[in-house]
């Protein structure tokens, strides 16, 4: 590419069309790429300098469009879209596949005893709590007490749910018992995500017009955002927690697996990882990251303020979180 890079490239938005599922899928395959977890702090800071410099109208000499987009996605993988803060490494979406394949694989392997169920559900929900906090929507701070209360409530609810389902499954065929971890995770997501993001439900998340001008905070928008995230997270778990149990149920009857039972956990983790490589970005893509809703769906007082300050606005936009 010859000449200076154009300054008209909109890197505030993804490279691909976000109005289509395929465009969003391409975007999230890049954002959730597990290789991004291995990037050094120097690489992340360099990407940050390139992106923030370009936004300020400063173009590094020799920078190509592909290099700019690569820097943008490295930046997006590590820095929060609302606060600009560097995210805790295991809370980043690029850590979802390696972390979840290990935890989910162990949950599916060690599901027969109550202590194992409690331990791995606790590990899973602790990890989910980190992810949910790291990828929250909005830029309002949350206190240590609020965070602690949300974590204890979410984790306790998830563990109790898992134990209750395990108790019910004892009277069902063995193959059904293998799906207890999935049912527990699905139910726990409905508990964990709203608890960890309860501040958004109480005070709302930032909403903007189509040009990015901030119009206020809406709890109704937060409800829609959290509901979409819950659906996406449950969708991510379906292939990883529904397909491997069926395969393992068949493999464990084979002489080879009976002879080498130590292979059970590694094989299960590998199967889960294979499912998650595709399920994670595809389920993130179910809904646009920059979600929207009609002004008529907002709180009455906020509707009135928007009609007065921006009468031509019919829809508002917000970051739904991940």
C-alpha atoms as one frame of an Amber mdcrd trajectory, in Angstrom:
protein
   0.000   0.000   0.000   1.622   3.277  -1.100   1.259   6.749   0.331   0.033
   7.813   3.760  -2.771   5.824   5.347  -6.213   7.413   5.021  -7.492   9.099
   8.175 -11.119   8.293   7.330 -11.098   4.671   8.550 -13.670   4.293  11.336
 -11.884   2.114  13.893 -14.479   2.943  16.540 -16.607   0.317  14.830 -15.692
  -3.299  13.912 -14.136  -3.993  10.518 -17.044  -6.166   9.399 -20.732  -5.289
   8.956 -22.351  -5.752  12.382 -25.887  -5.755  11.001 -25.341  -9.317   9.752
 -24.614 -12.489  11.714 -21.634 -13.375   9.494 -20.114  -9.942  10.003 -20.471
 -10.244  13.760 -19.067 -13.802  13.664 -15.938 -12.619  11.805 -15.554  -9.867
  14.389 -15.819 -12.216  17.369 -13.591 -14.911  15.861 -10.918 -12.192  15.939
 -11.786 -10.829  19.402 -11.959 -14.258  21.071  -8.806 -15.622  19.383  -7.031
 -17.489  22.255  -3.634 -16.441  20.891  -4.353 -12.889  22.087  -3.914 -14.084
  25.691  -0.244 -14.754  24.954   0.500 -11.216  23.749   3.037  -9.316  25.844
   2.322  -6.075  27.700   4.615  -4.297  25.250   2.531  -5.528  22.285  -0.704
  -4.423  23.983   0.709  -0.985  24.804   2.015  -0.578  21.251  -1.461  -1.390
  19.899  -2.958   1.128  22.323  -0.573   3.857  21.121  -1.415   3.125  17.462
  -5.191   3.098  18.048  -5.372   6.146  20.323  -2.937   8.012  18.103  -5.002
   7.285  14.984  -8.177   8.413  16.758  -6.382  11.676  17.602  -5.365  12.124
  13.948  -1.777  10.896  14.335  -0.740   8.251  11.794   2.497   6.349  12.374
   4.731   6.562   9.252   4.525   3.390   7.176   1.405   2.096   8.950  -0.829
   0.021   6.641  -4.572  -0.457   6.886  -4.148  -4.134   7.825  -1.700  -3.203
  10.588  -4.148  -0.595  11.878  -7.000  -3.122  12.040  -4.723  -5.684  13.686
  -3.767  -3.099  16.325  -7.447  -2.235  16.832  -8.359  -5.869  17.532  -5.376
  -6.411  19.816  -6.471  -3.264  21.664 -10.115  -4.398  21.815  -9.116  -7.810
  23.158  -7.391  -6.322  26.212  -8.959  -2.923  27.001 -12.519  -2.268  28.207
 -14.621  -0.446  25.550 -16.233   1.949  28.062 -13.532   2.592  30.681 -10.418
   2.087  28.545  -8.821   0.122  31.391  -6.685  -2.939  30.701  -8.829  -5.949
  31.599  -7.763  -8.731  33.973  -6.243 -11.393  31.720  -8.532 -14.337  32.598
 -11.568 -12.080  32.272 -10.846 -11.239  28.636 -12.933 -12.943  25.971  -9.722
 -14.279  24.406  -9.253 -16.349  27.582 -12.696 -17.941  27.309 -11.647 -20.997
  25.295  -8.546 -22.081  27.299 -10.176 -21.359  30.671 -13.592 -22.816  29.877
 -12.238 -25.940  28.170 -10.291 -26.794  31.326 -13.055 -26.005  33.815 -15.902
 -27.476  31.750 -13.890 -30.586  30.918 -13.303 -31.197  34.624 -16.951 -30.511
  35.464 -18.019 -33.140  32.939 -15.411 -35.624  34.155 -15.786 -35.232  37.922
 -19.558 -35.056  38.345 -20.277 -38.204  40.337 -19.479 -37.079  43.913 -20.919
 -34.147  45.843 -17.517 -32.655  46.855 -16.411 -32.705  43.204 -19.638 -31.041
  42.066 -19.322 -28.333  44.731 -15.646 -27.671  43.993 -15.912 -27.422  40.208
 -19.144 -25.409  40.329 -17.410 -23.022  42.724 -14.388 -22.770  40.398 -16.664
 -22.238  37.385 -18.800 -19.584  39.019 -15.754 -17.813  40.446 -14.339 -17.659
  36.924 -17.710 -16.502  35.556 -17.846 -13.792  38.201 -14.462 -12.478  37.021
 -15.613 -12.586  33.369 -18.956 -10.920  34.124 -17.311  -8.114  36.094 -14.523
  -7.633  33.549 -16.974  -7.434  30.619 -19.666  -5.401  32.343 -21.326  -2.585
  30.450 -20.827   1.038  31.448 -18.135   3.029  33.198 -19.592   3.459  36.705
 -17.376   2.113  39.524 -18.491  -0.716  41.801 -17.444  -0.870  45.466 -15.630
  -3.810  47.051 -18.678  -4.499  49.270 -21.032  -4.537  46.275 -18.659  -6.816
  44.369 -18.257  -9.171  47.349 -22.001  -9.419  47.973 -22.670 -10.084  44.294
 -19.976 -12.781  44.152 -21.206 -14.601  47.268 -24.847 -14.470  46.118 -24.065
 -15.646  42.595 -21.704 -18.443  43.607 -23.940 -19.741  46.414 -26.960 -19.764
  44.126 -25.046 -21.657  41.445 -23.693 -24.319  43.811 -27.107 -24.884  45.433
 -28.659 -25.205  41.962 -26.046 -27.781  40.923 -26.560 -29.883  44.068 -30.341
 -29.791  43.670 -30.128 -30.968  40.065 -27.614 -33.670  40.996 -30.009 -34.992
  43.622 -32.850 -35.137  41.090 -30.660 -36.858  38.493 -29.792 -39.758  40.809
 -33.130 -41.349  39.951 -32.529 -40.987  36.195 -30.456 -43.048  33.701 -26.630
 -42.526  33.856 -26.540 -40.694  30.516 -28.923 -38.084  31.938 -26.624 -37.557
  34.925 -23.907 -36.470  32.530 -26.031 -33.461  31.565 -26.386 -32.223  35.163
 -23.344 -29.913  34.789 -24.917 -28.285  31.717 -28.276 -27.766  33.424 -26.480
 -26.330  36.451 -24.393 -23.972  34.319 -27.443 -22.776  32.371 -29.359 -22.106
  35.591 -26.318 -20.542  37.245 -25.810 -18.118  34.344 -29.318 -16.824  34.987
 -28.221 -16.128  38.568 -24.571 -15.121  38.235 -24.758 -12.561  35.441 -27.609
 -10.438  36.890 -25.996 -10.556  40.375 -22.561  -9.512  39.115 -24.130  -6.728
  37.055 -26.803  -5.715  39.565 -25.462  -2.164  39.740 -26.414  -1.734  36.083
 -29.942  -2.954  36.819 -30.234  -0.429  39.639 -28.573   2.645  38.118 -28.661
   1.883  34.387 -26.011   1.802  31.636 -24.920   4.625  29.332 -27.062   5.094
  26.231 -26.180   7.193  23.185 -27.695   8.366  19.921 -26.460   6.970  16.595
 -23.598   9.494  16.587 -22.321   8.394  19.989 -23.629  11.396  21.943 -24.442
  10.308  25.502 -28.109  10.744  26.402 -28.194   9.321  29.927 -28.341   5.983
  31.751 -31.122   3.421  31.445 -31.977   0.425  33.628 -34.337  -0.833  30.909
 -31.419  -0.958  28.484 -29.420  -2.826  31.141 -32.180  -5.447  31.404 -32.100
  -6.034  27.643 -28.293  -6.150  27.614 -28.092  -8.678  30.461 -30.813 -10.872
  28.956 -28.901 -11.023  25.660 -25.667 -11.915  27.452 -27.406 -14.697  29.437
 -28.789 -16.204  26.209 -25.350 -16.002  24.545 -23.570 -17.614  27.509 -26.053
 -20.495  27.693 -25.673 -20.923  23.930 -21.885 -21.153  24.347 -22.332 -23.959
  26.864 -24.712 -26.067  24.736 -22.194 -27.634  22.299 -19.378 -27.866  24.876
 -21.525 -29.522  27.537 -24.002 -31.482  25.414 -21.825 -33.064  22.704 -18.828
 -34.372  24.744 -21.026 -36.353  27.229 -22.604 -38.319  24.366 -19.203 -39.064
  22.822 -17.619 -39.959  26.184 -20.541 -42.213  27.097 -19.749 -44.247  23.966
 -15.956 -44.122  24.358 -15.979 -45.295  27.986 -17.550 -48.571  26.873 -14.562
 -49.285  24.629 -11.763 -51.551  25.856  -9.116 -48.907  25.183 -10.689 -46.348
  27.556 -11.311 -49.031  30.180  -7.638 -49.934  29.989  -6.447 -46.326  30.231
  -9.059 -44.462  32.338  -6.514 -41.727  32.989  -7.254 -40.508  29.448 -10.834
 -39.640  30.393 -10.128 -36.077  31.569  -7.685 -35.089  28.757 -10.014 -36.440
  26.054 -12.993 -34.651  27.613 -11.077 -31.369  27.889  -9.983 -31.681  24.242
 -13.535 -32.298  23.026 -14.814 -29.332  25.021 -12.045 -27.119  23.630 -12.901
 -28.101  20.062 -16.549 -27.167  20.641 -15.690 -23.872  22.361 -13.374 -22.662
  19.582 -16.496 -22.318  17.421 -19.279 -21.886  19.996 -17.690 -18.908  21.783
 -17.465 -16.477  18.822 -20.653 -17.733  17.149 -22.734 -17.259  20.304 -21.163
 -13.876  21.035 -22.369 -12.963  17.536 -26.021 -13.777  18.249 -26.626 -10.125
  19.185 -24.804  -6.943  18.079 -22.223  -5.699  20.598 -23.605  -2.205  20.095
 -27.182  -3.087  20.920 -30.170  -0.811  20.398 -33.716  -0.251  21.544 -36.559
   2.125  20.782 -36.829   5.307  22.824 -40.376   4.191  23.704 -38.865   1.253
  25.604 -36.948   3.501  28.000 -38.055   4.863  31.371 -40.728   7.564  31.116
 -38.559  10.378  32.533 -35.678   9.465  30.235 -38.013   9.399  27.228 -39.130
  12.909  28.078 -35.559  14.202  28.446 -34.562  12.707  25.091 -37.613  14.179
  23.343 -36.625  17.615  24.661 -32.866  17.427  24.035 -32.850  15.267  20.880
 -36.340  15.223  19.305 -35.193  13.405  16.157 -33.857  10.385  18.062 -36.043
   7.272  17.758 -33.528   4.630  18.854 -30.737   4.593  21.426 -27.575   2.477
  21.487 -25.513   0.877  24.252 -22.720  -1.597  24.844 -24.425  -4.826  25.962
 -21.267  -6.231  27.529 -20.097  -9.787  27.033
